JSON list of C-alpha atoms in Angstrom, two decimals:
[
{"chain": "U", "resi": 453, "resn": "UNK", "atom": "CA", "xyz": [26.59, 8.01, -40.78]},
{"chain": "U", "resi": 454, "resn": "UNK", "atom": "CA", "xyz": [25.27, 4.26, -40.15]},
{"chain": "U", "resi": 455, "resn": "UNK", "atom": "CA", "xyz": [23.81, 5.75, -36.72]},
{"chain": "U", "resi": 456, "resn": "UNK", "atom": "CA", "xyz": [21.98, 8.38, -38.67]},
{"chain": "U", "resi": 457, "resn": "UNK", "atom": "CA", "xyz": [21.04, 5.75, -41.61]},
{"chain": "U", "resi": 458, "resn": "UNK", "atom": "CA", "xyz": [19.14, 3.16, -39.01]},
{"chain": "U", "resi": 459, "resn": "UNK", "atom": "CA", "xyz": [17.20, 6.19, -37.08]},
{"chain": "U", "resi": 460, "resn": "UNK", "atom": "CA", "xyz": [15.78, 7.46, -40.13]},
{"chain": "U", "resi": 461, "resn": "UNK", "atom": "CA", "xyz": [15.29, 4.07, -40.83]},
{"chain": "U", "resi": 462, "resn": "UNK", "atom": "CA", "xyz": [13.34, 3.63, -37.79]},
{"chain": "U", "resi": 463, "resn": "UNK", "atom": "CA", "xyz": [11.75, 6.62, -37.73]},
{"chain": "U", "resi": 464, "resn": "UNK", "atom": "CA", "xyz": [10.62, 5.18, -41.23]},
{"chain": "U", "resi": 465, "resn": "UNK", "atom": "CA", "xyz": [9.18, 1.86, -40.12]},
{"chain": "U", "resi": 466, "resn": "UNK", "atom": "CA", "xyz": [7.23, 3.90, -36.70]},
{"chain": "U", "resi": 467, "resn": "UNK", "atom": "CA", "xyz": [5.31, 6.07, -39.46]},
{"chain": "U", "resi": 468, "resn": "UNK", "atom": "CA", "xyz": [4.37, 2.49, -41.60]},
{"chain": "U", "resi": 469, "resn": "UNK", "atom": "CA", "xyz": [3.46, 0.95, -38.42]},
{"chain": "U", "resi": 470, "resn": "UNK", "atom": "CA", "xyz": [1.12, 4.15, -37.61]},
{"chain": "U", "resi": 471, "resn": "UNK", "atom": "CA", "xyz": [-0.22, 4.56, -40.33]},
{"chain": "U", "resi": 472, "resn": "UNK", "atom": "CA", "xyz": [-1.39, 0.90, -40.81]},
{"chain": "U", "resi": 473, "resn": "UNK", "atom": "CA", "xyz": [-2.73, 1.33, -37.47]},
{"chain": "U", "resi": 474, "resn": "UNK", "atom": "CA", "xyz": [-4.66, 4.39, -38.01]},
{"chain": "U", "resi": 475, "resn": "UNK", "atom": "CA", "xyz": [-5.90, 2.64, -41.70]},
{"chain": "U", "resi": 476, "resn": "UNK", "atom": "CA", "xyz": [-7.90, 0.01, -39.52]},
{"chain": "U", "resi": 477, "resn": "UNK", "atom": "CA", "xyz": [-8.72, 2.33, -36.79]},
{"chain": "U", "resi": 478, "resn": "UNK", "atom": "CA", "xyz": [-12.14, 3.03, -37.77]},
{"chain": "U", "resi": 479, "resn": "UNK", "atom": "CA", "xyz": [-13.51, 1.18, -40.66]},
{"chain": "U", "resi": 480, "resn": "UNK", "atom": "CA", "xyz": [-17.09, -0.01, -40.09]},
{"chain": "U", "resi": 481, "resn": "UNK", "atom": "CA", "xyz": [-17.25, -3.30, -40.23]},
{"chain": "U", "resi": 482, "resn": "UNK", "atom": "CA", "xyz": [-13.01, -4.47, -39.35]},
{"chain": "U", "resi": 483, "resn": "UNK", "atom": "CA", "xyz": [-13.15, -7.63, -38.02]},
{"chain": "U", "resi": 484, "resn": "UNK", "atom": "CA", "xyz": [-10.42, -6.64, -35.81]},
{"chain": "U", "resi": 485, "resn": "UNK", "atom": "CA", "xyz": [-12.32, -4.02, -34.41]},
{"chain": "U", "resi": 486, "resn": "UNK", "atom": "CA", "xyz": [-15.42, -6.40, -34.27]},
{"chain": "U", "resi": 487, "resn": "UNK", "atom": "CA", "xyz": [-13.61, -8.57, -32.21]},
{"chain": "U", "resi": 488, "resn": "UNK", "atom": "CA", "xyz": [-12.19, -5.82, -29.47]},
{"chain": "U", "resi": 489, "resn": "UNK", "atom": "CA", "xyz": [-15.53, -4.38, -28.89]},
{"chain": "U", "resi": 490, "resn": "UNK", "atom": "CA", "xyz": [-16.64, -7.64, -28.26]},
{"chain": "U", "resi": 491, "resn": "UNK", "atom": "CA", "xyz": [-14.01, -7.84, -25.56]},
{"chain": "U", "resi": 492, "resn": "UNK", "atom": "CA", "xyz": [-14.56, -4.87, -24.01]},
{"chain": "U", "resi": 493, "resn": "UNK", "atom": "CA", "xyz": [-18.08, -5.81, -23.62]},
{"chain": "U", "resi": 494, "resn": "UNK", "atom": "CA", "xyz": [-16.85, -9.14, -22.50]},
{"chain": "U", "resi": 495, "resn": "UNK", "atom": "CA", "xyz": [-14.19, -6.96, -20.04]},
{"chain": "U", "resi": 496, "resn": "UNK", "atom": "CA", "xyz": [-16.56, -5.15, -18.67]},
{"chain": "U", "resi": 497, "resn": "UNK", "atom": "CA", "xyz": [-19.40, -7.64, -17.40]},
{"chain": "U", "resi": 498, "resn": "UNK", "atom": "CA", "xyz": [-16.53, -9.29, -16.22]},
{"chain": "U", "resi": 499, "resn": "UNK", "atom": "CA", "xyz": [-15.62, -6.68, -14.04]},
{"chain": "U", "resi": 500, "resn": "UNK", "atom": "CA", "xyz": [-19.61, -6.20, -13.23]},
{"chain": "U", "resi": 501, "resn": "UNK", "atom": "CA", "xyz": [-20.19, -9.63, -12.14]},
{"chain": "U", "resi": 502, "resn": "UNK", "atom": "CA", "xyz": [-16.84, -9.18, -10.04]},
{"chain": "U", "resi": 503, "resn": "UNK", "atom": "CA", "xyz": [-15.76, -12.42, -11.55]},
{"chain": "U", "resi": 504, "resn": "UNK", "atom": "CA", "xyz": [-12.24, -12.59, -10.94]},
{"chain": "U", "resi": 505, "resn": "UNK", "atom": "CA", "xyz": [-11.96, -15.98, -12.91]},
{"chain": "U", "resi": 506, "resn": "UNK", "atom": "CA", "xyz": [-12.71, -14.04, -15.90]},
{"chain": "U", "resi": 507, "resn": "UNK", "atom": "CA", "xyz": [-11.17, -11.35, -15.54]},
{"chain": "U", "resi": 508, "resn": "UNK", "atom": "CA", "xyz": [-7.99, -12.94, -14.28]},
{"chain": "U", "resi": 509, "resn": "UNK", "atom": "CA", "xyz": [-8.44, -15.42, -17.58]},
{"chain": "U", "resi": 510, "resn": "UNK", "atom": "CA", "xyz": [-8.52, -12.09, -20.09]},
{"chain": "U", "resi": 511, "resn": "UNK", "atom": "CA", "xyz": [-5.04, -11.41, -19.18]},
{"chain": "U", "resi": 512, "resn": "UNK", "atom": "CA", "xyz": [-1.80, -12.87, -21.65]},
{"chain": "U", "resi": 513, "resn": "UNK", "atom": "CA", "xyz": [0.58, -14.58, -19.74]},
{"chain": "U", "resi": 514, "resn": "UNK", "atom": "CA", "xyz": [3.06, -11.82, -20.04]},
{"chain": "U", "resi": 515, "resn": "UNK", "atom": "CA", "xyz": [0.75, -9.18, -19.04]},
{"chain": "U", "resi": 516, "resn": "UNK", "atom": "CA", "xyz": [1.63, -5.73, -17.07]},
{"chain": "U", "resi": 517, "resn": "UNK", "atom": "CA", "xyz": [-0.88, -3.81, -15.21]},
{"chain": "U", "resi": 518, "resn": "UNK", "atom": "CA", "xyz": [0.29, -0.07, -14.32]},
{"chain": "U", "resi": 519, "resn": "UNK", "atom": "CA", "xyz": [-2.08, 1.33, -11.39]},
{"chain": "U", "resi": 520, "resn": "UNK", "atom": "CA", "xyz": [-1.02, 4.37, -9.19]},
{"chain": "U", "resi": 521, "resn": "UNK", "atom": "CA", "xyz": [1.06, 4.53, -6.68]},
{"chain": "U", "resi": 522, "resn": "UNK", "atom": "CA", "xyz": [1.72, 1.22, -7.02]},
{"chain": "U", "resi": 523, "resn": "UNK", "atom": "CA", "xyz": [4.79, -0.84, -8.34]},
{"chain": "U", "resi": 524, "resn": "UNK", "atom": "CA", "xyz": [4.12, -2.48, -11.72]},
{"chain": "U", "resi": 525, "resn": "UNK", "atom": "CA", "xyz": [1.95, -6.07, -11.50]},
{"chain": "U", "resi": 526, "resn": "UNK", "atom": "CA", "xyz": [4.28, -8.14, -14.11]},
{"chain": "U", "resi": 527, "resn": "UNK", "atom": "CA", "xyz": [2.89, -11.55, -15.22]},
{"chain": "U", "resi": 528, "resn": "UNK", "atom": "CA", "xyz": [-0.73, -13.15, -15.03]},
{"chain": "U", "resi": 529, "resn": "UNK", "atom": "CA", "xyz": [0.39, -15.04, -12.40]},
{"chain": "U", "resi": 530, "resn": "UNK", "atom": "CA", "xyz": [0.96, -11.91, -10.19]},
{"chain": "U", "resi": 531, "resn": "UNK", "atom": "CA", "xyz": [-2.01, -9.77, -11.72]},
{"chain": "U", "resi": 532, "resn": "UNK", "atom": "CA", "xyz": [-4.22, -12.78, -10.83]},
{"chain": "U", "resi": 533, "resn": "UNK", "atom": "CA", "xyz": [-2.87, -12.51, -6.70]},
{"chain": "U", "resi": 534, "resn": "UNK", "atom": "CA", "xyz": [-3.02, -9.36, -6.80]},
{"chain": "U", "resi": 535, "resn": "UNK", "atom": "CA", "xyz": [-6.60, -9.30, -8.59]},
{"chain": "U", "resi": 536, "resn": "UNK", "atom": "CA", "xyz": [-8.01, -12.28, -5.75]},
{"chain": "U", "resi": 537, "resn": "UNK", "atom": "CA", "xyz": [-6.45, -10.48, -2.92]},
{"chain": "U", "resi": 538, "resn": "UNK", "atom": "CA", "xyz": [-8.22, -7.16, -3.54]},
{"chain": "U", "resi": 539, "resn": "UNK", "atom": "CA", "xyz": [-11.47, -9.05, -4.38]},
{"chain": "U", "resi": 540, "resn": "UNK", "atom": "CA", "xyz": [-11.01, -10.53, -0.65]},
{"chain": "U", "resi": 541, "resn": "UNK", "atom": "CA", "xyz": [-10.87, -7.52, 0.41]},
{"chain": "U", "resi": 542, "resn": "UNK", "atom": "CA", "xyz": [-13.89, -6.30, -0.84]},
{"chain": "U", "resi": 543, "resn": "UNK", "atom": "CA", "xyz": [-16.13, -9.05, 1.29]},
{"chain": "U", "resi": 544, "resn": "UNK", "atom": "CA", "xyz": [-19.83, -8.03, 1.30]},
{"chain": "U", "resi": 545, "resn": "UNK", "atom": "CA", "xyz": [-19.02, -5.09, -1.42]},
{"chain": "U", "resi": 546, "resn": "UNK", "atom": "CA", "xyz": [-22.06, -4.67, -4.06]},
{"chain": "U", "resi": 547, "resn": "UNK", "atom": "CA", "xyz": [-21.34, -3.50, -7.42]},
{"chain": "U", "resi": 548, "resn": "UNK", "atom": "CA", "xyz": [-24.37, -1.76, -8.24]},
{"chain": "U", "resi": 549, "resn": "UNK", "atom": "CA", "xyz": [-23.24, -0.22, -11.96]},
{"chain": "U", "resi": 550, "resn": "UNK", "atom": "CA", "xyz": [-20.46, -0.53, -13.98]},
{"chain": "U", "resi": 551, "resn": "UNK", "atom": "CA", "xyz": [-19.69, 1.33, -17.55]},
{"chain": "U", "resi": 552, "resn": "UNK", "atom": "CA", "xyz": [-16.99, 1.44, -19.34]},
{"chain": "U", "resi": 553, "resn": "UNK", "atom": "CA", "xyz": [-16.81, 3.47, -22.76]},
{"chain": "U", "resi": 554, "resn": "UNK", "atom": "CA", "xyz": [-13.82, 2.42, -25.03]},
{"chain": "U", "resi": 555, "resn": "UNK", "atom": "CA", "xyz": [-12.88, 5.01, -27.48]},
{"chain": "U", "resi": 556, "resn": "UNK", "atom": "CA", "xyz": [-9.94, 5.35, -30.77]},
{"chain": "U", "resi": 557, "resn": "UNK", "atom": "CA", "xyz": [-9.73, 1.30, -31.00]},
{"chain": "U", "resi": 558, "resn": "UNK", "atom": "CA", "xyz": [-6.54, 0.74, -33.29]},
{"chain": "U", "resi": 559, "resn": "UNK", "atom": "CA", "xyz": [-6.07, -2.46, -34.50]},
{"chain": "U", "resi": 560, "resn": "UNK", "atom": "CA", "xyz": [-2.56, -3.49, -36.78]},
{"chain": "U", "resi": 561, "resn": "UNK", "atom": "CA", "xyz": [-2.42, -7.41, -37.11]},
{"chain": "U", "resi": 562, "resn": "UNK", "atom": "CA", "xyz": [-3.08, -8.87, -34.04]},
{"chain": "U", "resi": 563, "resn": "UNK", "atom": "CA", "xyz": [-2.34, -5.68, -31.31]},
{"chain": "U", "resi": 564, "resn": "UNK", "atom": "CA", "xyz": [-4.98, -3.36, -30.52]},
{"chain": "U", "resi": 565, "resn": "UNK", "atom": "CA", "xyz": [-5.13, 0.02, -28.78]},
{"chain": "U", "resi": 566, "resn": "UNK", "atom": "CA", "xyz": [-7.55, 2.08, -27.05]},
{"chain": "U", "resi": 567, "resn": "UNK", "atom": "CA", "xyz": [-8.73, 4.09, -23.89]},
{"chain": "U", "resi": 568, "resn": "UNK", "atom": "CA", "xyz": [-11.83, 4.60, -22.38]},
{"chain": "U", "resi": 569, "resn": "UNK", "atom": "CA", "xyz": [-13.77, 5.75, -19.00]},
{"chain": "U", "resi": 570, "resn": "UNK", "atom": "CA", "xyz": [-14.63, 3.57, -16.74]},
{"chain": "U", "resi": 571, "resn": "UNK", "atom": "CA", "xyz": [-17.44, 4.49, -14.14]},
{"chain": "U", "resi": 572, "resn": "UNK", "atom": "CA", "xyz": [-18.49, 2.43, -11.16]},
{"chain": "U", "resi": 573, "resn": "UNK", "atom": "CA", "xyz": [-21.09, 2.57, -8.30]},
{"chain": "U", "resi": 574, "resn": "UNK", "atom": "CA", "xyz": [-20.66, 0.23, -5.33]},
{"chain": "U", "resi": 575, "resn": "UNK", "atom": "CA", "xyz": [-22.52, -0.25, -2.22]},
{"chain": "U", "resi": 576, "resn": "UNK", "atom": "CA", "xyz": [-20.16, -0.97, 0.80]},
{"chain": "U", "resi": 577, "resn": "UNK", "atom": "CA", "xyz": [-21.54, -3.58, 3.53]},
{"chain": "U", "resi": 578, "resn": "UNK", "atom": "CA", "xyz": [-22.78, -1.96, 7.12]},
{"chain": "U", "resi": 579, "resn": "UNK", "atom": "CA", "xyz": [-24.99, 0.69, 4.92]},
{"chain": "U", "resi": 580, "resn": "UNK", "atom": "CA", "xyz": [-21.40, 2.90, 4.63]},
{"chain": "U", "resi": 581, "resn": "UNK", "atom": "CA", "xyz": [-21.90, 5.45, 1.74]},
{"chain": "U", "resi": 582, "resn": "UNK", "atom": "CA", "xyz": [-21.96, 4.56, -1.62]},
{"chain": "U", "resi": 583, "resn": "UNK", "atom": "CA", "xyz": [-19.10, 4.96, -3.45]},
{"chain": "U", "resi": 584, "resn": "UNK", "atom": "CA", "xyz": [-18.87, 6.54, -7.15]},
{"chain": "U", "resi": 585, "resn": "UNK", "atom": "CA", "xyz": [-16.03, 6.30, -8.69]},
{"chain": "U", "resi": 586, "resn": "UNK", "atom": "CA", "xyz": [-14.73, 7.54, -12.25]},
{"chain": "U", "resi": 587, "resn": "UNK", "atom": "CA", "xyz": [-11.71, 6.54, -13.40]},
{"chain": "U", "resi": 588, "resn": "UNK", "atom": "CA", "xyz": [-9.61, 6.25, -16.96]},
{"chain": "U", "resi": 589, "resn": "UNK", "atom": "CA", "xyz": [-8.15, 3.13, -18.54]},
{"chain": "U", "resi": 590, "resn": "UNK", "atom": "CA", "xyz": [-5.36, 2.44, -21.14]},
{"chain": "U", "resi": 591, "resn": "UNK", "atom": "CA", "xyz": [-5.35, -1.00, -22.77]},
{"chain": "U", "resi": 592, "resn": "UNK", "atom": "CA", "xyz": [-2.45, -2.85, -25.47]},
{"chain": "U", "resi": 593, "resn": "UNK", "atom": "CA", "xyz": [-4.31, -5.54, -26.01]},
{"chain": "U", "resi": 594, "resn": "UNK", "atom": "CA", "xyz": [-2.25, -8.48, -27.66]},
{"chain": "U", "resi": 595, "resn": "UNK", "atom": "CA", "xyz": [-4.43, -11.45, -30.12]},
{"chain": "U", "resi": 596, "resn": "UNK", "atom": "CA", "xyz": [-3.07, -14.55, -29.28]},
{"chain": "U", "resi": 597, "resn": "UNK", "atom": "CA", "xyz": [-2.25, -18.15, -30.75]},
{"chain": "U", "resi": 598, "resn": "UNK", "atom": "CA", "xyz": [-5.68, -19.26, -29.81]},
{"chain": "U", "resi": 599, "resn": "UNK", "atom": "CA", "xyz": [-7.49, -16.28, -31.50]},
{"chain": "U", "resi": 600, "resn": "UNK", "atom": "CA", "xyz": [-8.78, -14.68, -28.01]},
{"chain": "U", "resi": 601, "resn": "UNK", "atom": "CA", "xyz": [-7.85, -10.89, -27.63]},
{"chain": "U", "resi": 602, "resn": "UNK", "atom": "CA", "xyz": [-5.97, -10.88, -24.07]},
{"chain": "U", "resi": 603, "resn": "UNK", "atom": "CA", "xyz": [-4.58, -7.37, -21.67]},
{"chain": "U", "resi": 604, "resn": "UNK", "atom": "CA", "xyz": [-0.87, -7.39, -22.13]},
{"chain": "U", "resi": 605, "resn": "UNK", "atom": "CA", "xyz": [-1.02, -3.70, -20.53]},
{"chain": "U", "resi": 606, "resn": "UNK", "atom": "CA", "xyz": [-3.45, -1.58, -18.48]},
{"chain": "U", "resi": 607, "resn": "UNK", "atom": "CA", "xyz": [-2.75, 1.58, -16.67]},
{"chain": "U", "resi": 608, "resn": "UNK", "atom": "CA", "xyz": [-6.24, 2.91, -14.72]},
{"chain": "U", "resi": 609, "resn": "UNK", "atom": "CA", "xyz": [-6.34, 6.08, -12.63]},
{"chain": "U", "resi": 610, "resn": "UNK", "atom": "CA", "xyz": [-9.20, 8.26, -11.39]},
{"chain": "U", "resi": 611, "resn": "UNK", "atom": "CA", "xyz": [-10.70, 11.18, -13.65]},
{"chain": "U", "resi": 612, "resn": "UNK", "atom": "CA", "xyz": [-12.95, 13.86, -12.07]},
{"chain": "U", "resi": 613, "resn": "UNK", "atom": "CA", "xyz": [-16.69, 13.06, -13.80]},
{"chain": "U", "resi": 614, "resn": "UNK", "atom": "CA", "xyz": [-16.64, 13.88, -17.15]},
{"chain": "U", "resi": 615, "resn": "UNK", "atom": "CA", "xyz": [-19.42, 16.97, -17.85]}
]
């Protein structure tokens, strides 16, 4: 009976915790919301400048970053080697255009959800083909101590272009 007590208890505090997510999920004018968007915006000329200082710095120190066919990248610490050694890799690479469109930002307290596609045109070095790439991206973002909005998970993959 106690077993059966504390899952309909927690099936009880899920549904509160949704549905004070989905109460500040789209009001004009949430701060919360405010402040994610001006992340994202803040994510994604990060990404366009390539700045991996940035981008490594947007991370929490407990961060995971899920990417296919890969093993998950646990800790800033990691995310940030793995981040500069793919940058290295990319020597002479151009990034020509990035977007990124977030969509369903849900905020409750100081966690924040959303997805979005992510589009991204880069010119290789030795006049090699352009490559266009669309992809999909999952954040949890997490508000920390300081007040900054930081990734404490990503998953990306590709997507076909949207029509």
């Amino acid at each position: 009976m106690n077993r059966k007590i504390l899952g309909l208890a927690g099936i009880a505090f899920s549904v509160f915790v949704a549905a004070l997510g989905f109460a500040s999920s789209g009001a004009a004018g949430d701060t919360a919301n405010q402040e994610v968007w001006q992340f994202n915006q803040q994510f994604k000329d990060a990404h366009g400048r390539m700045d991996t200082n940035a981008i490594i710095g947007m991370w929490a120190e407990t961060g995971v970053s899920l990417l296919p066919e890969k093993a998950p990248v646990v800790g800033k610490t990691a995310i940030g080697g793995f981040i500069r050694e793919a940058v290295a890799r990319l020597t002479g690479y151009k990034m020509l255009k990035v977007e990124m469109t977030f969509k369903d930002i849900r905020t409750c307290g100081d966690w924040a959800t959303e997805w979005g596609i992510e589009h991204q045109v880069i010119q290789p070095p030795d006049d090699k083909p352009v490559i266009d790439h669309w992809g999909k991206i999952a954040l949890v973002l997490h508000r920390e101590a300081d007040g900054n909005w930081r990734v404490q998970q990503e998953m990306w993959n590709s997507t076909p272009k949207p029509e």
